[in-house]
Coordinates of C-alpha atoms in Angstrom, one line a residue:
X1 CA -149.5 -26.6 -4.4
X2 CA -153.0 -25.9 -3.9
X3 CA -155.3 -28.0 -2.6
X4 CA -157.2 -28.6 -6.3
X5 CA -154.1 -28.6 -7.7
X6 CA -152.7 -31.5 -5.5
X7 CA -156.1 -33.4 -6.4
X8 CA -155.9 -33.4 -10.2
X9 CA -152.6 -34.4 -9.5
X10 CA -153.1 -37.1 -7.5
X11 CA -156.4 -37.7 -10.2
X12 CA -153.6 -37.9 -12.6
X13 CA -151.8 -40.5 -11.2
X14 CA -153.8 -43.4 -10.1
X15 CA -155.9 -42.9 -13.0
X16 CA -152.9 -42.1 -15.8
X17 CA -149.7 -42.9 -14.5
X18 CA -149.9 -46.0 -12.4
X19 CA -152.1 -47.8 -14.9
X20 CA -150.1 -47.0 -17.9
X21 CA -147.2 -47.9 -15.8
X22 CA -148.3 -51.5 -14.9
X23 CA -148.9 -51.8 -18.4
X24 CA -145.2 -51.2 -19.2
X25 CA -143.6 -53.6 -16.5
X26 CA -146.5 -56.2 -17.5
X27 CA -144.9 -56.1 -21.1
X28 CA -142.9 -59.5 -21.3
X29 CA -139.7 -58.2 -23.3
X30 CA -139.7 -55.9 -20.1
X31 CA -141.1 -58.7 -17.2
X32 CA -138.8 -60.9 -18.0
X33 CA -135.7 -59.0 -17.1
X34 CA -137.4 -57.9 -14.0
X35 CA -138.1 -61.7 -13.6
X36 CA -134.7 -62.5 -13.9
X37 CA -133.1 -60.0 -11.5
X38 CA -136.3 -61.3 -8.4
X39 CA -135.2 -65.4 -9.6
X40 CA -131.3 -64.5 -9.2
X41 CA -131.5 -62.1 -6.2
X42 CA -130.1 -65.3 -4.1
X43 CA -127.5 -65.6 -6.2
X44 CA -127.2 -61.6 -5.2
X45 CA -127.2 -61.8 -2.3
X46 CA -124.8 -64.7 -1.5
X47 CA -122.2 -62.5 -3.4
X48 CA -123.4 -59.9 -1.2
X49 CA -122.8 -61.8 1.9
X50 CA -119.3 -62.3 1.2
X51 CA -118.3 -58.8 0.5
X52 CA -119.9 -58.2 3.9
X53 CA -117.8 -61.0 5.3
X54 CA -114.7 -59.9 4.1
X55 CA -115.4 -56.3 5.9
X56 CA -114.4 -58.2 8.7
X57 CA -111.9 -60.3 7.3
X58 CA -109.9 -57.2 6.4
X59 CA -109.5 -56.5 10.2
X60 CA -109.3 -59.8 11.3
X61 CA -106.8 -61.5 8.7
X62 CA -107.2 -65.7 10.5
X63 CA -111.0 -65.9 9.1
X64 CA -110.5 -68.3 6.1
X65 CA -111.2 -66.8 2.9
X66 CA -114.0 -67.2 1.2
X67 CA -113.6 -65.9 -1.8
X68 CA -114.6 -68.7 -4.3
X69 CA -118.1 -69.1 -2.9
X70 CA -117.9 -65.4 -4.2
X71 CA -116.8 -66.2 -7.9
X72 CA -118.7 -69.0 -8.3
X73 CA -122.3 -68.0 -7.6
X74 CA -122.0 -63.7 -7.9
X75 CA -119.4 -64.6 -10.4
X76 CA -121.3 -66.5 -12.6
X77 CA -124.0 -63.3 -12.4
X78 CA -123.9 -62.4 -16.3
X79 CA -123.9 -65.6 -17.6
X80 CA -126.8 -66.7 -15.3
X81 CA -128.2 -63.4 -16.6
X82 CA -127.9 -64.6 -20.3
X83 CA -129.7 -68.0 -19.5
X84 CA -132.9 -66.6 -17.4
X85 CA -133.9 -63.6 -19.8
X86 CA -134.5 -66.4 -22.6
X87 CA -135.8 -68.5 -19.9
X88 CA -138.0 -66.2 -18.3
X89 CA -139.0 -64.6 -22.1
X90 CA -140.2 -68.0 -23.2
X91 CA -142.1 -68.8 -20.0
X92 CA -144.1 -66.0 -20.4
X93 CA -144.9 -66.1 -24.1
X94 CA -146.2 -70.2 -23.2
X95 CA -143.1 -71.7 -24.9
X96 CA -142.2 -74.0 -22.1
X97 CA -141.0 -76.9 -23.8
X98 CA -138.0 -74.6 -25.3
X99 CA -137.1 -73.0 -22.1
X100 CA -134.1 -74.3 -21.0
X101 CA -132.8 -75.0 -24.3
X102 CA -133.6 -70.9 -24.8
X103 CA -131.8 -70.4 -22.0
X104 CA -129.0 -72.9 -22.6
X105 CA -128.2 -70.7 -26.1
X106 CA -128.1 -67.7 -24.1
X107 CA -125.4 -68.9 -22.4
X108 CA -123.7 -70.6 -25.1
X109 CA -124.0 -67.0 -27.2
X110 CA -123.1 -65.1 -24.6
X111 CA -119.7 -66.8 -24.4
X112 CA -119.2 -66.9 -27.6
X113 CA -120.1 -62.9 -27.6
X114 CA -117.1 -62.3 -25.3
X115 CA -114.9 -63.9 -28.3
X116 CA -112.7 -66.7 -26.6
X117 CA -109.2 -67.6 -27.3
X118 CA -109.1 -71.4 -28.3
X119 CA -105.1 -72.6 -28.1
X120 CA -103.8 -75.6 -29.9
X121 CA -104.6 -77.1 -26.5
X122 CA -107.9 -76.7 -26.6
X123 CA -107.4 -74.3 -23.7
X124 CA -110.2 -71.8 -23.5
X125 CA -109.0 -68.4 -22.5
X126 CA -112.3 -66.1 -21.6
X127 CA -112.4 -62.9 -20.0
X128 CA -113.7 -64.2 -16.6
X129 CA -114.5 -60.8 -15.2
X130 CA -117.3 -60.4 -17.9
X131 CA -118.9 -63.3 -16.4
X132 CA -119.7 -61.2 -13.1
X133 CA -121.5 -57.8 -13.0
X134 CA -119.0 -56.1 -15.4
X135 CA -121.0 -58.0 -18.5
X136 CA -124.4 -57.5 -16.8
X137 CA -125.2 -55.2 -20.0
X138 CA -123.7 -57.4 -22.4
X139 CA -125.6 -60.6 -21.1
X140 CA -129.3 -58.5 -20.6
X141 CA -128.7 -57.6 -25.2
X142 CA -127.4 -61.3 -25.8
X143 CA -130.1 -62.4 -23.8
X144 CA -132.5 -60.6 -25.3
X145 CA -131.7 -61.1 -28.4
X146 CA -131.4 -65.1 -28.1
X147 CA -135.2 -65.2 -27.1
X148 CA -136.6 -63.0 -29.7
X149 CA -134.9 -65.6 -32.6
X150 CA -136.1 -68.7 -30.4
X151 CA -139.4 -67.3 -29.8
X152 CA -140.0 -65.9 -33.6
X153 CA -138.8 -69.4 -34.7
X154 CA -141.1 -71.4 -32.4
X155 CA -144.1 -69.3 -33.0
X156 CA -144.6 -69.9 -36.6
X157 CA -144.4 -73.7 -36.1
X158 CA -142.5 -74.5 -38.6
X159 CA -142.7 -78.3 -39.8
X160 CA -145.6 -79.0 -37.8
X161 CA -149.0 -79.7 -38.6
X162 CA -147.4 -82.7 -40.9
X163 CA -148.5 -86.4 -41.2
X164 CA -145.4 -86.9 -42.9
X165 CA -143.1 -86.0 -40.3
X166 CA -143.1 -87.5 -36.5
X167 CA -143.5 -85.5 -34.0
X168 CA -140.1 -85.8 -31.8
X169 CA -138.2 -84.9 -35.2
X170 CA -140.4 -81.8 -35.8
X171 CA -138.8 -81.0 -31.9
X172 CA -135.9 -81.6 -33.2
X173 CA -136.4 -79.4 -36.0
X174 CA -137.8 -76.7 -34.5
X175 CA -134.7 -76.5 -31.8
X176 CA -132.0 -77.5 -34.6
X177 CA -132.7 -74.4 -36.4
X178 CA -132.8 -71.8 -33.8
X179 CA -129.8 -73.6 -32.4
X180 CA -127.8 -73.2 -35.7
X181 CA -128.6 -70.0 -36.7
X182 CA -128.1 -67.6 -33.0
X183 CA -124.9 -69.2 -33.1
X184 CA -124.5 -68.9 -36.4
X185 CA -124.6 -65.3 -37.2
X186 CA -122.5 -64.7 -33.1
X187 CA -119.7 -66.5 -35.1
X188 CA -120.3 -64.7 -38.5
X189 CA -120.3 -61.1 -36.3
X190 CA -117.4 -62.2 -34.2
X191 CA -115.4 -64.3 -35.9
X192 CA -115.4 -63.3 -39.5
X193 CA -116.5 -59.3 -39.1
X194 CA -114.5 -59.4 -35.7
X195 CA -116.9 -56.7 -34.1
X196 CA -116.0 -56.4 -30.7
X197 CA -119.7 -56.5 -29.0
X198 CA -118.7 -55.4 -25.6
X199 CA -117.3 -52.4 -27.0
X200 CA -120.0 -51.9 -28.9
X201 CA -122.3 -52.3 -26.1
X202 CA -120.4 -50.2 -23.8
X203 CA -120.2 -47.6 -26.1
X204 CA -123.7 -47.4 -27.1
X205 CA -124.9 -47.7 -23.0
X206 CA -122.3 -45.4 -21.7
X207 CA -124.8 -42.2 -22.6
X208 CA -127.8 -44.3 -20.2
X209 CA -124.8 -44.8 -17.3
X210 CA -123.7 -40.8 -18.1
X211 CA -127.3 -39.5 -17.5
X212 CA -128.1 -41.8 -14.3
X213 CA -125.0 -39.7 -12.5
X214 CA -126.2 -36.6 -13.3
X215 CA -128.3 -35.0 -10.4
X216 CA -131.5 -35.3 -12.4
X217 CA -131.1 -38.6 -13.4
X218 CA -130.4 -39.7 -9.9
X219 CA -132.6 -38.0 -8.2
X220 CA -135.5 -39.5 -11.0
X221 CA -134.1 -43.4 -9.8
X222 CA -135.3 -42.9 -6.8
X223 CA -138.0 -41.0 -7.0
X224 CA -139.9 -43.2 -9.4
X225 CA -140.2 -45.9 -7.8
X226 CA -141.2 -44.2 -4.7
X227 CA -144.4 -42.9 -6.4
X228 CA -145.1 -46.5 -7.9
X229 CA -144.8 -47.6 -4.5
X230 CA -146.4 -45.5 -3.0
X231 CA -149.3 -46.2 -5.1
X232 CA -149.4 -49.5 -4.7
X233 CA -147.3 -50.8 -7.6
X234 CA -143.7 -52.9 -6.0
X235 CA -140.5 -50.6 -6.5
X236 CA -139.3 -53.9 -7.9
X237 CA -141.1 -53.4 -11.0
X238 CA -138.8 -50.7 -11.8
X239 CA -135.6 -53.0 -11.1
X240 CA -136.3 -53.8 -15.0
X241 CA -134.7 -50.1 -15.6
X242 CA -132.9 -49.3 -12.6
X243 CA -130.7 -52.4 -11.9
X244 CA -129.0 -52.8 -15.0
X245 CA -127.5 -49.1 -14.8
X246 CA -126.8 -49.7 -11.2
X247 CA -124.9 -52.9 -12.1
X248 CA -123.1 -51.4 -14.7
X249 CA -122.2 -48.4 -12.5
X250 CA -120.8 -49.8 -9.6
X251 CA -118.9 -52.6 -11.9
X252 CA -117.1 -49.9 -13.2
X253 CA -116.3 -48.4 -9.8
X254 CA -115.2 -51.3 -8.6
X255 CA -112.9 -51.5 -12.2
X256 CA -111.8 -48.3 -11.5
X257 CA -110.8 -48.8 -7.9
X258 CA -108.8 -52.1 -8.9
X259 CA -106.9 -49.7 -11.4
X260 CA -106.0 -47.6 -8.7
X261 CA -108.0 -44.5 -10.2
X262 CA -111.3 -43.2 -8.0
X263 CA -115.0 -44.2 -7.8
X264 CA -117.3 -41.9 -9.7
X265 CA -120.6 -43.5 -10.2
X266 CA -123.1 -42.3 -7.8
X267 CA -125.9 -43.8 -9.2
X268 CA -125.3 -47.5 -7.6
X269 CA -127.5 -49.9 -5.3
X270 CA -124.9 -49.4 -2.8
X271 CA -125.6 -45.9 -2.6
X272 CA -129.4 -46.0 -2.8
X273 CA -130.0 -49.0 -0.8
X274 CA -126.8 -50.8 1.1
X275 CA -126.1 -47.5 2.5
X276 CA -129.2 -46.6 4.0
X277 CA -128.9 -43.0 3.5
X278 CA -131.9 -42.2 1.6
X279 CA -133.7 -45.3 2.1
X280 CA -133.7 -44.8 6.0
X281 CA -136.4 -47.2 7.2
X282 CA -136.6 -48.3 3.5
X283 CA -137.7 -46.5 0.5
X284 CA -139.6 -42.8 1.6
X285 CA -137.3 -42.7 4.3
X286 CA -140.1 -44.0 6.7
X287 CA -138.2 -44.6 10.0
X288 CA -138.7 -41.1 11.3
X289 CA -142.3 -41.5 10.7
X290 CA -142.8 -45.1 12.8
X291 CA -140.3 -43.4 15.7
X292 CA -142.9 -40.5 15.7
X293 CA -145.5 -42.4 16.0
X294 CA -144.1 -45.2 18.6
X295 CA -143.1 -41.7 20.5
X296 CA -145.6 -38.7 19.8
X297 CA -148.2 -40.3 18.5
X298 CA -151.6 -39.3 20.2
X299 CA -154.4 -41.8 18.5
X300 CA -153.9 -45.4 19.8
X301 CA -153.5 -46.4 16.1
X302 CA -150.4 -44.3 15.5
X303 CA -148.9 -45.7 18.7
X304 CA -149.6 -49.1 17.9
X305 CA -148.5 -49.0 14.0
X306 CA -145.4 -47.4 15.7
X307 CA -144.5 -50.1 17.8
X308 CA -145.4 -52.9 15.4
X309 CA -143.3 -51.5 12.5
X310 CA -139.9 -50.0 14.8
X311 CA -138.3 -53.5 14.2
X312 CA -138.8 -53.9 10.9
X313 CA -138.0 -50.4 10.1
X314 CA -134.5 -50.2 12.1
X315 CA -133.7 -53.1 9.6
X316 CA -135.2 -50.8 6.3
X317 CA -138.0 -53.0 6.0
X318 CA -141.3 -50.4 5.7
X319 CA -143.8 -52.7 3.8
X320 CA -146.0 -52.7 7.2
X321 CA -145.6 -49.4 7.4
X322 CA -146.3 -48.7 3.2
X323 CA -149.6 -50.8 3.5
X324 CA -150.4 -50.5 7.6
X325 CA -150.0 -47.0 8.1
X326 CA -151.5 -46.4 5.4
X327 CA -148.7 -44.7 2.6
X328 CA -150.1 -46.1 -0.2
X329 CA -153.4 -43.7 -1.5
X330 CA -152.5 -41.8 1.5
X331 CA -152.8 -38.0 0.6
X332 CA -151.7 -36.7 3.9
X333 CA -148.4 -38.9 3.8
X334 CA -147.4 -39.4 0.0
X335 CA -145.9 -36.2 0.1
X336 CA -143.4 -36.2 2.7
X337 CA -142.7 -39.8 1.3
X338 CA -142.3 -38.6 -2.1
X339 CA -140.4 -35.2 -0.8
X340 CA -137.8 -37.1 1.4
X341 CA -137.1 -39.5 -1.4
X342 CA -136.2 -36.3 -4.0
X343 CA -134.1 -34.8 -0.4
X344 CA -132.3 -37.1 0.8
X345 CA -131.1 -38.0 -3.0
X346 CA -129.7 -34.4 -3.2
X347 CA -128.1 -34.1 -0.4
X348 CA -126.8 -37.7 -0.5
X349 CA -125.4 -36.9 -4.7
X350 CA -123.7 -33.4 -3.8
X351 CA -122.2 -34.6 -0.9
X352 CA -120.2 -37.8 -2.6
X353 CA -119.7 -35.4 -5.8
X354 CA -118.2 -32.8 -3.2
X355 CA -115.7 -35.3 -1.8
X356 CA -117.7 -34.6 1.7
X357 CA -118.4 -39.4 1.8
X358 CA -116.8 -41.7 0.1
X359 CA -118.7 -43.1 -3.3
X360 CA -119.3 -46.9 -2.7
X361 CA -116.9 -48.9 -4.6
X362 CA -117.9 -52.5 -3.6
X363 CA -120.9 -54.7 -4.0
X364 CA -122.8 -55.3 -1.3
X365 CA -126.5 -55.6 -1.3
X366 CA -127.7 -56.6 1.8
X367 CA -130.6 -53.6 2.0
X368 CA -131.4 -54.8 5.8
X369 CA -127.9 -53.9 7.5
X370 CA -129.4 -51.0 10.0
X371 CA -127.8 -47.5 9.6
X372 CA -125.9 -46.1 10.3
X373 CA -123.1 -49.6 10.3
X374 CA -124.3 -49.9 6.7
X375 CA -123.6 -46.4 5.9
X376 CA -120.2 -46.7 7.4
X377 CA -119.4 -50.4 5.9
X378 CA -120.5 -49.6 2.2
X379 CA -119.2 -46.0 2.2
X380 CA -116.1 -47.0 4.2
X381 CA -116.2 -43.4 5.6
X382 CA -116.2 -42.3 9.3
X383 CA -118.4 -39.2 8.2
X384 CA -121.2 -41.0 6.8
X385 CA -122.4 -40.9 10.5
X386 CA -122.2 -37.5 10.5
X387 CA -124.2 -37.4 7.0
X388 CA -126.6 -39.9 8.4
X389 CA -127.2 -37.5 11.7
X390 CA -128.1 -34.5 9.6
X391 CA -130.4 -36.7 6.8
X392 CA -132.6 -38.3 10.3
X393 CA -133.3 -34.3 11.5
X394 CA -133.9 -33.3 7.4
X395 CA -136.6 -36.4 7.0
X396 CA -138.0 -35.3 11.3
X397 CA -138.7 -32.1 10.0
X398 CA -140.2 -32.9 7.0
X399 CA -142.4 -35.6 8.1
X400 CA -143.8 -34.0 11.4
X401 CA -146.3 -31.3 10.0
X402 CA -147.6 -34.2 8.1
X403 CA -147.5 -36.6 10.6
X404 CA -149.4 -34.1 13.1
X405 CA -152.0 -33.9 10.5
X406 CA -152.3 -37.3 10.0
X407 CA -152.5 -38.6 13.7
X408 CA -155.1 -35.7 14.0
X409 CA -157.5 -37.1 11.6
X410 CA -156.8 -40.3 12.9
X411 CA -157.8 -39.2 16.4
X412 CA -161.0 -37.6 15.0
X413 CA -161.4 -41.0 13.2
X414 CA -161.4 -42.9 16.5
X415 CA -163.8 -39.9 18.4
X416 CA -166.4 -41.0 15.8
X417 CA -166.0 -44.7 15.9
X418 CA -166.7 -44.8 19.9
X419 CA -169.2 -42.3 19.8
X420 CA -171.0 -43.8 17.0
X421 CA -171.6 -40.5 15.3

């Protein structure tokens, strides 16, 4: 690319893409699913924790088992997932007093979505696995939908603005008849029609989870983010798109491991993140370029970046490196960031479609486990060490030229600061 060519791209961007961008994530039917995946990533991680925990376990069969602090917080993911997106929907369209009662139907609908079996006991028999990251999908639509009857509802104020009525029954009211009618027609379309919404759902979705495993769909995952970030806008804005596939994906690795059949999602947090492969350092693949630095750097701020950020990095956390080196509106270093992002992916997705590493087939998403232990752990492959040797010389060679450039003109940088000219 020339050099003209590389500036009306880069024109492009922060001018057209970025902005238009933000715009999208700033949407509230979007932020508030991207809201909900940030409130609940303790919940996450916790799950997370214990999947890590039971690594060991597996080898050391005394430790106690802690499996139910498991299903009851990561357990509870979907259905926590139905309550925050009408939560988080209602919060940010200034409906606060209806909230949690939003959220509380979200829950209550999602539940009744998944058709329970009431006996003459008054025993509820529920599908518990839909509660977890197998219903993620299910609970993101029921969610959704849940807060755009609440919010319509509320926003038209119905029975308010009346002398005639006081004002804690025109709460009432205005709860009452959302209430009564979500419920109402998840009875009517389960009950009486008897449509099956998760199949529905999952038949409807399955083209989305199809597309992410292809090697364009992948490789676009992570590279999208990686140019938001890179341009200042938080790769977790994109979690509103990327982590409901990468639930649903490795949900049904995991089903299909537990069947005794094979993992075949690729496209999975695990794989992207846990594993460390092609977020080496964190997302651009930045570790190479602090070690370079730390190592080879010649201007005194390359060195000292380098050592400030070699910690952080060996645990794939690159903000300081993102915002310190600079990356972000960095010409000289967006595109070895952006290129080892689109590299890495590739080799990573033919190598697990080849049968050359293992396809992650448990959830664990504890992004700071350094590589490669977190290769080896999520992958639970001996050879992703040797897949992690060859990615660390792909990413040195492509960084280098760029990072010689780069310490050059910050060399120059630093002649004309102490000369003063």
């Amino acid at each position: 690319m020339t050099e003209k060519k590389q500036n009306i791209f880069m024109k492009w961007m922060i001018e057209k893409f970025a902005p238009a961008m933000t715009k999208f994530v700033a949407i509230p039917w979007v932020a508030c699913i991207a809201n909900t995946f940030t409130r609940l990533l303790p919940v996450i991680l916790t799950g997370s924790l214990i999947f890590f925990y039971n690594v060991f376990r597996s080898y050391i069969p005394a430790l106690p088992n802690l499996d139910p602090v498991k299903d009851f917080s990561f357990g509870f993911l979907s259905l926590f997932i139905a309550f925050m997106i009408p939560y988080n929907l209602l919060e940010l369209k200034d409906c606060k007093k209806n909230m949690v009662l939003g959220g509380l139907i979200g829950a209550a609908a999602f539940c009744l979505v998944l058709n329970p079996v009431i006996d003459k006991n008054y025993f509820m028999n529920i599908n518990y696995s839909y509660f977890g990251p197998t219903g993620t999908f299910v609970a993101m639509v029921v969610g959704e939908v849940v807060a755009v009857i609440y919010y319509n509802w509320v926003r038209f104020h119905f029975f308010e603005n009346s002398d005639k009525v006081p004002d804690f029954i025109v709460d009432w009211l205005n709860n009452i008849a959302p209430i009564f009618l979500i419920l109402l027609f998840g009875y009517i379309l389960i009950g009486v029609l008897g449509v099956d919404i998760v199949d529905v759902l999952s038949t409807i979705f399955s083209p989305i989870s199809a597309i992410s495993n292809t090697y364009i769909g992948f490789v676009l995952l992570i590279l999208i983010p990686t140019i938001l970030y890179s341009l200042g806008i938080s790769s977790w804005a994109f979690g509103a798109v990327s982590n409901p596939i990468y639930f649903a994906n490795i949900a049904a690795n995991i089903a299909a491991v537990e069947a005794g059949g094979k993992a075949l999602s690729i496209a999975t947090s695990e794989a992207t993140f846990t594993a460390a492969l092609i977020t080496l350092g964190g997302m651009g693949c930045t570790l190479v370029l602090v070690i370079m630095a730390a190592l080879k750097g010649k201007s005194k701020k390359m060195k000292a970046m380098g050592r400030i950020c070699l910690v952080p990095s060996i645990f794939n956390i690159n903000e300081p490196v993102v915002y310190g080196f600079p990356i972000v509106f960095n010409p000289i270093l967006m595109v070895p960031f952006w290129l080892c992002s689109i590299v890495g992916a590739s080799i990573e997705y033919f190598v697990m479609k080849l049968g050359w590493l293992n396809i992650p087939s448990k959830m664990i998403q504890v992004g700071q486990i350094p590589a490669p232990f977190s290769s080896i752990m999520i992958t639970e492959d001996m050879r992703a060490i040797i897949w992690w040797v060859v990615l660390l010389i792909v990413y040195w060679l492509i960084y280098w030229p760029f990072f010689k450039a780069y310490d050059k003109e910050c060399l120059k940088q630093e002649a004309i600061e102490e000369t003063g000219e």
